[in-house]
Amino acid sequence: MNKAFVKESDAEDDDAEPQQVLLPKGSKNYITPAGYARLQLELKTLVESERPKVVDIVSWAASNGDRSENGDYLYGKKRLREIDRRIRFLTKRLEIAQVVDPSVHHGKEQVFFGATVTYVRGDGSEQTITIMGVDEADPLQGQVSWVAPVARALLKSSVGDEIRLMTPAGIEMIEVVDVSYPAPSSDHSASN
């Protein structure tokens, strides 16, 4: 096999960032303490465990001779690029992260970052979402990024407020019926 073809496929997407939600220009990367801890753990695992294992495999595979037809070598190099890309991404995101503890708003009825909000849609159906950071939100779990249109519309509203939400189908009126936050951690009182 011609090495030019191998080199060409090795280099593709080298500098591409993972498909992640972009932050609005000039805004901060808000994240909950739990989300920040998960990103730190992922970075630590990649740097201290996964990357060294893949480097060992690539080194071993390279010592076996012809690299152009060596599947372990080719796959290992590709996986190494993926890991390095993720490490760069996580490092950048953690550097600009602003950790916000939503429990400081516990008991309040105004919507801020970290709130779990229940609202009634125009058709009478209820929906509950939790407003999270862009790197931690999971729509399948009812979590939306603070930059999502529904979250932006709800921010700073209070229970009983009617909000205009721009949707692809046009403007929809929604009403905030409940706002809650996690209770403050008891870790602070246990350590005193």
PDB file of C-alpha atoms in Angstrom:
ATOM      1  CA  MET A   1       0.000   0.000   0.000  1.00  0.00           C
ATOM      2  CA  ASN A   2       1.266   3.437  -0.859  1.00  0.00           C
ATOM      3  CA  LYS A   3       2.342   5.372   2.232  1.00  0.00           C
ATOM      4  CA  ALA A   4       0.869   8.569   0.781  1.00  0.00           C
ATOM      5  CA  PHE A   5      -2.593   7.075   1.192  1.00  0.00           C
ATOM      6  CA  VAL A   6      -1.874   6.001   4.756  1.00  0.00           C
ATOM      7  CA  LYS A   7      -0.465   9.401   5.667  1.00  0.00           C
ATOM      8  CA  GLU A   8      -3.430  11.158   4.086  1.00  0.00           C
ATOM      9  CA  SER A   9      -5.951   9.151   6.106  1.00  0.00           C
ATOM     10  CA  ASP A  10      -3.829   9.499   9.256  1.00  0.00           C
ATOM     11  CA  ALA A  11      -3.976  13.285   9.088  1.00  0.00           C
ATOM     12  CA  GLU A  12      -7.646  13.815   8.309  1.00  0.00           C
ATOM     13  CA  ASP A  13      -9.632  15.660  10.947  1.00  0.00           C
ATOM     14  CA  ASP A  14      -6.481  16.169  13.040  1.00  0.00           C
ATOM     15  CA  ASP A  15      -7.475  19.615  14.240  1.00  0.00           C
ATOM     16  CA  ALA A  16     -11.243  19.234  14.176  1.00  0.00           C
ATOM     17  CA  GLU A  17     -12.913  19.879  17.520  1.00  0.00           C
ATOM     18  CA  PRO A  18     -15.548  17.468  18.799  1.00  0.00           C
ATOM     19  CA  GLN A  19     -19.126  18.307  17.928  1.00  0.00           C
ATOM     20  CA  GLN A  20     -19.989  20.332  21.024  1.00  0.00           C
ATOM     21  CA  VAL A  21     -22.275  23.256  21.704  1.00  0.00           C
ATOM     22  CA  LEU A  22     -20.487  26.522  21.072  1.00  0.00           C
ATOM     23  CA  LEU A  23     -20.605  29.222  23.711  1.00  0.00           C
ATOM     24  CA  PRO A  24     -22.018  32.599  22.720  1.00  0.00           C
ATOM     25  CA  LYS A  25     -19.188  34.982  21.905  1.00  0.00           C
ATOM     26  CA  GLY A  26     -17.942  36.802  24.993  1.00  0.00           C
ATOM     27  CA  SER A  27     -19.918  34.673  27.441  1.00  0.00           C
ATOM     28  CA  LYS A  28     -18.657  32.565  30.298  1.00  0.00           C
ATOM     29  CA  ASN A  29     -18.673  28.764  30.408  1.00  0.00           C
ATOM     30  CA  TYR A  30     -21.068  28.268  33.324  1.00  0.00           C
ATOM     31  CA  ILE A  31     -21.052  24.781  34.812  1.00  0.00           C
ATOM     32  CA  THR A  32     -22.327  23.118  37.987  1.00  0.00           C
ATOM     33  CA  PRO A  33     -19.834  21.749  40.541  1.00  0.00           C
ATOM     34  CA  ALA A  34     -20.869  18.178  39.614  1.00  0.00           C
ATOM     35  CA  GLY A  35     -20.394  18.886  35.891  1.00  0.00           C
ATOM     36  CA  TYR A  36     -16.981  20.419  36.528  1.00  0.00           C
ATOM     37  CA  ALA A  37     -15.946  17.380  38.582  1.00  0.00           C
ATOM     38  CA  ARG A  38     -17.086  15.012  35.773  1.00  0.00           C
ATOM     39  CA  LEU A  39     -15.022  16.906  33.177  1.00  0.00           C
ATOM     40  CA  GLN A  40     -11.977  16.904  35.471  1.00  0.00           C
ATOM     41  CA  LEU A  41     -12.346  13.152  36.049  1.00  0.00           C
ATOM     42  CA  GLU A  42     -12.657  12.503  32.316  1.00  0.00           C
ATOM     43  CA  LEU A  43      -9.517  14.572  31.640  1.00  0.00           C
ATOM     44  CA  LYS A  44      -7.589  12.802  34.387  1.00  0.00           C
ATOM     45  CA  THR A  45      -8.656   9.369  33.092  1.00  0.00           C
ATOM     46  CA  LEU A  46      -7.615  10.248  29.542  1.00  0.00           C
ATOM     47  CA  VAL A  47      -4.223  11.649  30.578  1.00  0.00           C
ATOM     48  CA  GLU A  48      -3.274   9.115  33.251  1.00  0.00           C
ATOM     49  CA  SER A  49      -4.867   5.907  31.988  1.00  0.00           C
ATOM     50  CA  GLU A  50      -6.214   5.764  28.430  1.00  0.00           C
ATOM     51  CA  ARG A  51      -3.493   7.706  26.623  1.00  0.00           C
ATOM     52  CA  PRO A  52      -0.564   5.759  28.157  1.00  0.00           C
ATOM     53  CA  LYS A  53      -2.267   2.439  27.241  1.00  0.00           C
ATOM     54  CA  VAL A  54      -2.753   3.513  23.629  1.00  0.00           C
ATOM     55  CA  VAL A  55       0.820   4.835  23.422  1.00  0.00           C
ATOM     56  CA  ASP A  56       2.065   1.411  24.603  1.00  0.00           C
ATOM     57  CA  ILE A  57      -0.053  -0.361  21.961  1.00  0.00           C
ATOM     58  CA  VAL A  58       1.153   1.976  19.189  1.00  0.00           C
ATOM     59  CA  SER A  59       4.774   1.525  20.300  1.00  0.00           C
ATOM     60  CA  TRP A  60       4.414  -2.249  20.344  1.00  0.00           C
ATOM     61  CA  ALA A  61       2.647  -2.261  16.956  1.00  0.00           C
ATOM     62  CA  ALA A  62       5.313  -0.007  15.420  1.00  0.00           C
ATOM     63  CA  SER A  63       8.013  -2.441  16.527  1.00  0.00           C
ATOM     64  CA  ASN A  64       6.329  -5.204  14.499  1.00  0.00           C
ATOM     65  CA  GLY A  65       7.532  -3.822  11.194  1.00  0.00           C
ATOM     66  CA  ASP A  66       5.509  -2.581   8.212  1.00  0.00           C
ATOM     67  CA  ARG A  67       3.211   0.078   9.639  1.00  0.00           C
ATOM     68  CA  SER A  68       1.197   0.586   6.449  1.00  0.00           C
ATOM     69  CA  GLU A  69      -0.603  -2.754   6.844  1.00  0.00           C
ATOM     70  CA  ASN A  70      -0.537  -2.955  10.642  1.00  0.00           C
ATOM     71  CA  GLY A  71      -4.111  -2.585  11.926  1.00  0.00           C
ATOM     72  CA  ASP A  72      -3.058  -2.178  15.568  1.00  0.00           C
ATOM     73  CA  TYR A  73      -0.718   0.643  14.612  1.00  0.00           C
ATOM     74  CA  LEU A  74      -3.202   2.430  12.328  1.00  0.00           C
ATOM     75  CA  TYR A  75      -6.112   2.122  14.756  1.00  0.00           C
ATOM     76  CA  GLY A  76      -3.879   3.083  17.698  1.00  0.00           C
ATOM     77  CA  LYS A  77      -2.674   6.236  15.946  1.00  0.00           C
ATOM     78  CA  LYS A  78      -6.268   7.172  15.110  1.00  0.00           C
ATOM     79  CA  ARG A  79      -7.390   6.563  18.707  1.00  0.00           C
ATOM     80  CA  LEU A  80      -4.417   8.576  19.988  1.00  0.00           C
ATOM     81  CA  ARG A  81      -5.480  11.546  17.831  1.00  0.00           C
ATOM     82  CA  GLU A  82      -9.049  11.262  19.194  1.00  0.00           C
ATOM     83  CA  ILE A  83      -7.776  11.196  22.785  1.00  0.00           C
ATOM     84  CA  ASP A  84      -5.439  14.148  22.210  1.00  0.00           C
ATOM     85  CA  ARG A  85      -8.263  16.130  20.591  1.00  0.00           C
ATOM     86  CA  ARG A  86     -10.539  15.441  23.585  1.00  0.00           C
ATOM     87  CA  ILE A  87      -7.755  16.360  26.038  1.00  0.00           C
ATOM     88  CA  ARG A  88      -7.241  19.708  24.257  1.00  0.00           C
ATOM     89  CA  PHE A  89     -10.991  20.367  24.258  1.00  0.00           C
ATOM     90  CA  LEU A  90     -11.438  19.506  27.952  1.00  0.00           C
ATOM     91  CA  THR A  91      -8.394  21.536  28.953  1.00  0.00           C
ATOM     92  CA  LYS A  92      -9.701  24.614  27.135  1.00  0.00           C
ATOM     93  CA  ARG A  93     -13.221  24.223  28.567  1.00  0.00           C
ATOM     94  CA  LEU A  94     -11.999  23.714  32.130  1.00  0.00           C
ATOM     95  CA  GLU A  95      -9.709  26.765  31.860  1.00  0.00           C
ATOM     96  CA  ILE A  96     -12.645  29.031  31.027  1.00  0.00           C
ATOM     97  CA  ALA A  97     -15.219  27.307  33.241  1.00  0.00           C
ATOM     98  CA  GLN A  98     -17.049  29.330  35.842  1.00  0.00           C
ATOM     99  CA  VAL A  99     -18.433  26.985  38.474  1.00  0.00           C
ATOM    100  CA  VAL A 100     -21.859  28.066  39.721  1.00  0.00           C
ATOM    101  CA  ASP A 101     -23.469  26.301  42.670  1.00  0.00           C
ATOM    102  CA  PRO A 102     -27.243  26.315  42.063  1.00  0.00           C
ATOM    103  CA  SER A 103     -27.960  25.402  45.703  1.00  0.00           C
ATOM    104  CA  VAL A 104     -27.294  29.028  46.729  1.00  0.00           C
ATOM    105  CA  HIS A 105     -30.737  29.800  45.262  1.00  0.00           C
ATOM    106  CA  HIS A 106     -32.480  26.987  47.185  1.00  0.00           C
ATOM    107  CA  GLY A 107     -35.954  28.092  48.240  1.00  0.00           C
ATOM    108  CA  LYS A 108     -36.186  30.944  45.713  1.00  0.00           C
ATOM    109  CA  GLU A 109     -38.840  31.147  43.011  1.00  0.00           C
ATOM    110  CA  GLN A 110     -36.813  33.031  40.391  1.00  0.00           C
ATOM    111  CA  VAL A 111     -35.100  31.158  37.565  1.00  0.00           C
ATOM    112  CA  PHE A 112     -31.302  31.217  37.540  1.00  0.00           C
ATOM    113  CA  PHE A 113     -28.622  28.825  36.275  1.00  0.00           C
ATOM    114  CA  GLY A 114     -29.135  25.358  37.761  1.00  0.00           C
ATOM    115  CA  ALA A 115     -32.883  25.733  38.304  1.00  0.00           C
ATOM    116  CA  THR A 116     -35.337  22.942  37.654  1.00  0.00           C
ATOM    117  CA  VAL A 117     -38.299  24.687  36.058  1.00  0.00           C
ATOM    118  CA  THR A 118     -41.777  23.371  35.375  1.00  0.00           C
ATOM    119  CA  TYR A 119     -43.794  25.372  32.879  1.00  0.00           C
ATOM    120  CA  VAL A 120     -47.126  25.010  31.126  1.00  0.00           C
ATOM    121  CA  ARG A 121     -47.191  25.275  27.366  1.00  0.00           C
ATOM    122  CA  GLY A 122     -49.906  26.915  25.301  1.00  0.00           C
ATOM    123  CA  ASP A 123     -51.618  23.547  24.717  1.00  0.00           C
ATOM    124  CA  GLY A 124     -51.864  22.937  28.501  1.00  0.00           C
ATOM    125  CA  SER A 125     -49.085  20.339  28.679  1.00  0.00           C
ATOM    126  CA  GLU A 126     -46.474  20.618  31.434  1.00  0.00           C
ATOM    127  CA  GLN A 127     -42.760  20.325  30.842  1.00  0.00           C
ATOM    128  CA  THR A 128     -39.932  20.198  33.363  1.00  0.00           C
ATOM    129  CA  ILE A 129     -36.335  21.072  32.510  1.00  0.00           C
ATOM    130  CA  THR A 130     -33.126  21.713  34.419  1.00  0.00           C
ATOM    131  CA  ILE A 131     -30.889  24.525  33.163  1.00  0.00           C
ATOM    132  CA  MET A 132     -27.276  23.297  32.991  1.00  0.00           C
ATOM    133  CA  GLY A 133     -23.931  24.137  31.415  1.00  0.00           C
ATOM    134  CA  VAL A 134     -23.320  23.495  27.715  1.00  0.00           C
ATOM    135  CA  ASP A 135     -20.844  20.698  28.457  1.00  0.00           C
ATOM    136  CA  GLU A 136     -23.084  18.838  30.895  1.00  0.00           C
ATOM    137  CA  ALA A 137     -26.674  19.178  29.633  1.00  0.00           C
ATOM    138  CA  ASP A 138     -28.382  15.955  28.543  1.00  0.00           C
ATOM    139  CA  PRO A 139     -31.701  16.588  26.762  1.00  0.00           C
ATOM    140  CA  LEU A 140     -32.709  12.934  27.268  1.00  0.00           C
ATOM    141  CA  GLN A 141     -32.594  13.605  31.030  1.00  0.00           C
ATOM    142  CA  GLY A 142     -34.608  16.827  30.781  1.00  0.00           C
ATOM    143  CA  GLN A 143     -31.482  18.981  31.037  1.00  0.00           C
ATOM    144  CA  VAL A 144     -31.017  21.906  28.671  1.00  0.00           C
ATOM    145  CA  SER A 145     -28.055  24.163  28.127  1.00  0.00           C
ATOM    146  CA  TRP A 146     -28.357  27.683  29.495  1.00  0.00           C
ATOM    147  CA  VAL A 147     -27.850  28.928  25.925  1.00  0.00           C
ATOM    148  CA  ALA A 148     -30.907  27.024  24.613  1.00  0.00           C
ATOM    149  CA  PRO A 149     -33.783  29.291  23.554  1.00  0.00           C
ATOM    150  CA  VAL A 150     -36.160  27.955  26.218  1.00  0.00           C
ATOM    151  CA  ALA A 151     -33.562  28.448  28.968  1.00  0.00           C
ATOM    152  CA  ARG A 152     -32.735  31.973  27.791  1.00  0.00           C
ATOM    153  CA  ALA A 153     -36.430  32.841  27.775  1.00  0.00           C
ATOM    154  CA  LEU A 154     -36.942  31.442  31.295  1.00  0.00           C
ATOM    155  CA  LEU A 155     -33.879  32.999  32.962  1.00  0.00           C
ATOM    156  CA  LYS A 156     -34.807  35.646  35.577  1.00  0.00           C
ATOM    157  CA  SER A 157     -38.507  34.820  35.370  1.00  0.00           C
ATOM    158  CA  SER A 158     -40.459  33.792  38.477  1.00  0.00           C
ATOM    159  CA  VAL A 159     -43.319  31.451  39.364  1.00  0.00           C
ATOM    160  CA  GLY A 160     -46.511  32.814  37.784  1.00  0.00           C
ATOM    161  CA  ASP A 161     -44.738  34.722  34.984  1.00  0.00           C
ATOM    162  CA  GLU A 162     -45.902  34.264  31.413  1.00  0.00           C
ATOM    163  CA  ILE A 163     -43.003  34.156  28.972  1.00  0.00           C
ATOM    164  CA  ARG A 164     -42.841  34.615  25.207  1.00  0.00           C
ATOM    165  CA  LEU A 165     -40.845  31.752  23.704  1.00  0.00           C
ATOM    166  CA  MET A 166     -39.688  31.940  20.096  1.00  0.00           C
ATOM    167  CA  THR A 167     -40.107  28.534  18.445  1.00  0.00           C
ATOM    168  CA  PRO A 168     -39.707  27.441  14.830  1.00  0.00           C
ATOM    169  CA  ALA A 169     -43.516  27.517  14.626  1.00  0.00           C
ATOM    170  CA  GLY A 170     -43.694  31.076  15.957  1.00  0.00           C
ATOM    171  CA  ILE A 171     -44.165  32.683  19.359  1.00  0.00           C
ATOM    172  CA  GLU A 172     -45.536  30.447  22.100  1.00  0.00           C
ATOM    173  CA  MET A 173     -46.665  31.669  25.507  1.00  0.00           C
ATOM    174  CA  ILE A 174     -45.485  29.556  28.451  1.00  0.00           C
ATOM    175  CA  GLU A 175     -46.201  30.010  32.152  1.00  0.00           C
ATOM    176  CA  VAL A 176     -43.719  29.213  34.930  1.00  0.00           C
ATOM    177  CA  VAL A 177     -45.493  27.069  37.544  1.00  0.00           C
ATOM    178  CA  ASP A 178     -42.587  25.782  39.674  1.00  0.00           C
ATOM    179  CA  VAL A 179     -38.921  26.551  40.283  1.00  0.00           C
ATOM    180  CA  SER A 180     -36.646  24.474  42.469  1.00  0.00           C
ATOM    181  CA  TYR A 181     -32.955  24.135  43.234  1.00  0.00           C
ATOM    182  CA  PRO A 182     -30.909  21.385  44.872  1.00  0.00           C
ATOM    183  CA  ALA A 183     -30.602  21.655  48.635  1.00  0.00           C
ATOM    184  CA  PRO A 184     -27.291  23.010  49.920  1.00  0.00           C
ATOM    185  CA  SER A 185     -24.746  20.275  50.497  1.00  0.00           C
ATOM    186  CA  SER A 186     -24.426  19.060  54.063  1.00  0.00           C
ATOM    187  CA  ASP A 187     -20.678  18.614  53.469  1.00  0.00           C
ATOM    188  CA  HIS A 188     -20.053  22.162  54.710  1.00  0.00           C
ATOM    189  CA  SER A 189     -21.710  21.539  58.081  1.00  0.00           C
ATOM    190  CA  ALA A 190     -20.089  18.105  58.483  1.00  0.00           C
ATOM    191  CA  SER A 191     -16.590  19.532  58.161  1.00  0.00           C
ATOM    192  CA  ASN A 192     -17.118  22.242  60.810  1.00  0.00           C
TER     193      ASN A 192
END
